[in-house]
Amino acid sequence: MGAKAIVPATVRSDKHKDPKKSKSKKPKSRPAQLLIDSRADVADSLMTPIVEATISAQDTSIYRAIELKLVSGGLLTNDPIVFSNDSSLFYLAKDNAVAVYNVQNGEMVQNFSALRDSEGLDRAAIKSIVADSQSQHGVYTFSADHKARLWNADSGEQLGSWDLEASPTYVAADPLKPARFFCALRRRRQRGGQVVSRYTVCRIELNADGTMQRKDLFKANNLLGLAVRSDGQWVAAFSKFRVHVAQIRADERIVRHAWSMTERVSAIAFHPTEPVLAVGDWRGRIVFWFCVDELEEDTEDREIVRRTHHWHAHRVNAIAFAGNGLMLSGGEEGVLVMWQLLTETRDYLPRLGSDITGIAVSPDQMNYAITLRDNTVRIVSSVDRSLVSLLQGLKFAERGVALTQGLKLAENHGIEQMRRARALDADPFTTGLVVHPVTHALVLNGEPGRLQVFSPLSDRHLTSIEVAAYTRVSGTSATNISRPHVDLVQYSSDGTWMATVDSRRADASQGLMSVTSSYLKFWRRDPGDQTYKLASRIDNPHTGGVSSIAFQPVLRKGRESLICVSTGYDYTFRVWELQQTAASSYDMWTCRNSAQYRGLQPKSAAFSADGSTLAVAFSGAVTLWDASTCAAPVGVLVASASTPELKGVSFIGASSYLAAWSDERLDVWNMLTGTVWWTLAMPIQDVFVHQRAELLAIAAYQIPESSTASVMVLSPASPNPLMALHHPGGVEAVALIPSAKSGKSGRSHPDTEQGQPKPDPLDSNLLVALTPSGLLSVYGAESDTPAFASSDSKKAPGLNTSGQAMESSAFASIFGSQTEQQQQQPGKTEMLANAQVRSAMRLVRTAVQSSYVNAPYHVLPPVPSLFNQFATAQLVPVATTASKELVSNTEKMDIDSDTEMVDDEADRKEQAADAWSNAEFLASMRRGFKSI
Amino acid sequence: MDYKPVGVGKTVRSVRRTMPEAGYWKRFQSPVLVKEYGMVTSLEFSPAKPYDLLVTAAMRLQIYNGRTSQLKKSITRFNGQARSGSYRSDGKLLVAGDDSNLIQIFDGSSRSVLRTLKGHMDPVHVTRFLPDKTHILSGSDDKTVRVWDIPSQTAVNVFEDHEDYVRSGCVFASNANIVATGSYDHTVRIWDIRANECVTTIKTDDPVESVLGLSGGSVVAAASGPNVHLFDLLMGGRTLTTLGNHEKTVTSLCMDNGGGRLIAGSLDHHVKIYNVQNFKMMYSMAYPAPVLSVALSPDDTRLAVGMASGVFSLRRRAVSAKEQAEAAAPARQLRAGTQAYFLRGATHKGDDHDLRIEQRRKRSLADYDQYLRKFEHSRALDAVLANNRTGLTVVLLLQELVHRDALVSALAGRDELALDTIVRFVVKFIDQPRYTNVLIKVAETLLDIYGDLLHQSGRIAELLVRLRAKVRTELRLHEDLSMLLGSMDMLMAACKINHAGATVAAETASSATAASASVTSSVKA
């Protein structure tokens, strides 16, 4: 890879626009070159991505070491999950890593990956996971780099590795013998200009010495799935219209058979005890083939007895058999159907929210895991069908993967993929990344009609806000079901109000007109449960739809007059005002006024930090309005006559700068002089303007021939990026989120030492980049201590409950034993207590740092809990060496309670001793206080 | 992920931001306004039933009957403005000061002057009986506070520490030896009668207009300027909190019977009610004139507010039968073993402020929702049209059918009779702006399906003729409206040009073009 790449980011000065500029200290423009470290290789993608990005621009070189803190999000539901052998854990593949979760609480326990060296992402993607039948938590992974690996899921340790010499696509364990697998190995072959995937289904045995034995069973093209019977003698695989079956007789003779089908096959499964192969098809039928017993090479198709079970209206995505003669099936309807085969009755678990893509039954038959298309895994108890745990990923990942991998999968799922792409067209990613002003969580499009609140730092789905209520129905491929879609979301600067725009388009297959209705909704945060409650709804605020909304910043807390502006496709923008009359205690939003400008279409609007000025982008011009009247524009900013249509406009923090951007360029205006301060010409994908700090982040389009997209963070004063990086594989959106650590404690920076403090953006902020495939990469300033709790800290609570909770027998779960309750409870309460302790300790620490003056008294923990911290903090200078040690010990204890690594017994004893002497000392202190 | 009935988002039910207590204070309704002879400077309810109201206004004391609110007695034995009429704790004697420096004690029933106390050099603004019934506290503009012995008519204590007019004072029911006074010298002083000295001095920012001892006697509320301060006497007069909700000087304070609420009247025409537990404002009432005095009757049913306009208002709270019964009969002690004891509490409905955990009842779905749930679209449409439902419900169901792409299947395959109702509905509502979008689509779909068969049914054909006439009328109306709008826009633009003669030509040009653009667009619409 070349060590240098020039990003098409050029800085241009508009000299003819403003002659005064020579006086101001605008930096001399010169093409900014981004020198990329040679490590910025494609292969070195996610784990050790680029990292240094230097910019040689001015004499003060702006260099910042940036590191990838973590990658969250991603698709969890590529394949059905796999239960561990003792049913206490489940595994799922996340690209090249295996994530291990606890069944009982859905907490991530472990995360491990083979990608440590310079292997590529795509090549190392895990294709299949199989639980090891010999050990409790052993797990085999089969990845696209032709390797099989054995891991210990508790420690994340790799125990062995085997080379398979071909890409394993579908793998199933052989029930007869451990470390033996049935495997479909893939080879791609070009045939007549068409890529054909040629599969060899074989039985492989992995030996402890790293060797492998392989026995080929049959070959087939374009396989879509594999099933193995519980006696280990029968293997079935299917492609679009063919089902292959092979029997391995006791004398190792192999009997093969293949049938052509009239209907497309979508799923197969063997009955564990009956001689039945169940075949699900695209018409929703599940056909039982009684073929397993007496199959010979020459058995005719019509000799086989079949029996049809038909409930599903659409194709059957998954079939699974539970032990007690129960068959589970699911499809696009989002209904789990439980077939009681003996009595021929059915039972349903309806309204799961999305298409079912996979079903897994835990080895002890206690839980069913349902994988849903919307990136959700539901673990359901088999006893009472109650929800045991729920794992939700970033919903964006599902659509992202569907779009990016659409071409790759087209060979297998052509029509299906097209349908999904069409459905996603109706549900595009329109909200962008919105950062909640209080919690700093990311808010973005979720399922249709919903917003997802996601925490990128903890990689956790926080909540889902239902903006438009609708009943999910599934239809045939010909029907055109419209789903509501959330177009926009914005929060007021104190987080009290949320404004959303949702729309629902209905262009049915018949009729000329498409009825599009859009709704502007204002939600007020309920201080009680911290949820947003709908306060006002405006039907069709703009004919044709709303293009943007913006809130006026709330200057004084508790001030109840608030305005919000919306721009629409009807060539007007409207100002909405919160009405709160003393007589009626209802909140109501009404339209205060609407305005137009030269019959142009407004695309974006923004308020200045003091709320007095409103900027609205009309075509290529930014118009400025007095926010209190909005009668006529008080000023118009036009960068040049040929400015392309502006996509967005925003004031930058509390500074006097305004940014306006289109697809090709970004202009920053100085509002004091009314001139263009600088211009950046580059293909812009997304711009994020930080609300508090004076920062903006820009994501560029991915250049076709390069495999990376550049992201930079700038301060409005100068076009030289404070920080720039190349992100592998394109960036859909960027956001800056304040990190938990305050900006004050930032370590000293070369620039600050020279007396002139520079804004150090990534010391107090983290850069989040959303890739098209739904991964959230979080970048932060390189530092020795992590700026936030990494996901590792969550390992312990998950493990706590994993041990004995699963030992419970079926009897206990049916009759609800008390011991089980008790076994589950301690883990939970411990977690709770830990969380409380952690938050209390954090408060204490901040309180100590701020000398008790800054925090209002009602948010502080009770005085007794503050006392120890306070006293020890105060006593540092006068204490003797012994008490110094004491203090350091208490600090150590804090850290320990944070990371919850209290498993070392000796350590604990030592701490206890220290704590005791500490307590004694503090008690004497208290007495002293009392006597005063 | 439950089934969501049609029209679940039909209306927005906004969240009320009121507190549960507002309802209580709102029930003080039907204000009776009574005009007095001058500013109503003091109001007090008799502590004895039926809680007569004593009004001090101009040169007289007026006593209003507690039951009928009629004027019962009037005491006019004053040579100057009467001040601070007050009852003794048994309601039998009255005391009042006046601007002729006298303090007079009256018999409540006969109105005769029983005692006259002389000694103050200036108008007496504060007179109160002490809880021992034989002493009187007085404060005067001569900066002194005196405690009088009634039988001997002499001042037993004369406190001269105040440096300005003494305009407010209070006694503590729990302790007859302590009194508090507030003065225009910005202080509140606590006096000990036995020690004959000031025990505590509390400084405030403004002249003190009113002081009030809160129940228990450990807290004193003082109105100083627009603020109400609460002082903790046990902590040596430390400020507990400051209630700063008023915009002008707070003139009067009183407590409710339970001692949990503080009522403050102010010159900014408002009476505000505070919770003394959490110091939050619970309710606010507006009055037509600056408020000088407030009083709440001991049974918490009447709120009297005196104003500077010489009017006082009396609001009465309707007392529910339950509350009356509770007040009349205190909880009966039940004997263990009786049936009443066994059944006790069975009918208890819970208090208003209790947190209720309700059993979630299963929602019953309307018939059309049940059909919709089973994807029986045609029958759902029949059901919603059958029972004379509102237009909105029908339109929402039609919209749901459109969203499900099931409109054609729901409308197809109907005979004349079944078609009649739906066409009638379309004819009736197609010109309603809210429904037009959906109903146009329904009409189009109907014509697509049944257009060829129209000649077979005279009834449907007739309805369609009506539909066409209605649509034509509507179109003509729209044309007229857009013409009117266009001409109005032209007028407005002309006005703007005339008015803004001095403005830059470019701007007027732009507005003119904008106006003409809007005209053309509206004509197009």
PDB file of C-alpha atoms in Angstrom, chain A residues 4 25 34 44 272 292 366 450 551 591 628 657 738 810 921:
ATOM      1  CA  LYS A   4       0.617   8.518   0.966  1.00  0.00           C
ATOM      2  CA  LYS A  25      -5.725  36.437  10.308  1.00  0.00           C
ATOM      3  CA  LEU A  34      -3.414  13.977   4.694  1.00  0.00           C
ATOM      4  CA  ASP A  44      -5.527  -4.196   8.898  1.00  0.00           C
ATOM      5  CA  PRO A 272     -34.931 -36.659  16.098  1.00  0.00           C
ATOM      6  CA  VAL A 292     -35.272 -42.057   6.400  1.00  0.00           C
ATOM      7  CA  MET A 366     -35.639 -25.504  28.504  1.00  0.00           C
ATOM      8  CA  ARG A 450     -39.759   3.601  15.689  1.00  0.00           C
ATOM      9  CA  PHE A 551     -35.368  23.751  18.079  1.00  0.00           C
ATOM     10  CA  CYS A 591     -48.055  27.524  14.236  1.00  0.00           C
ATOM     11  CA  SER A 628     -38.918  36.694  17.192  1.00  0.00           C
ATOM     12  CA  TYR A 657     -19.441  30.958  12.803  1.00  0.00           C
ATOM     13  CA  PRO A 738     -19.096  13.904  24.923  1.00  0.00           C
ATOM     14  CA  ALA A 810     -37.583 -29.412  34.229  1.00  0.00           C
ATOM     15  CA  PHE A 921      -9.605   6.033  61.945  1.00  0.00           C
TER      16      PHE A 921
END
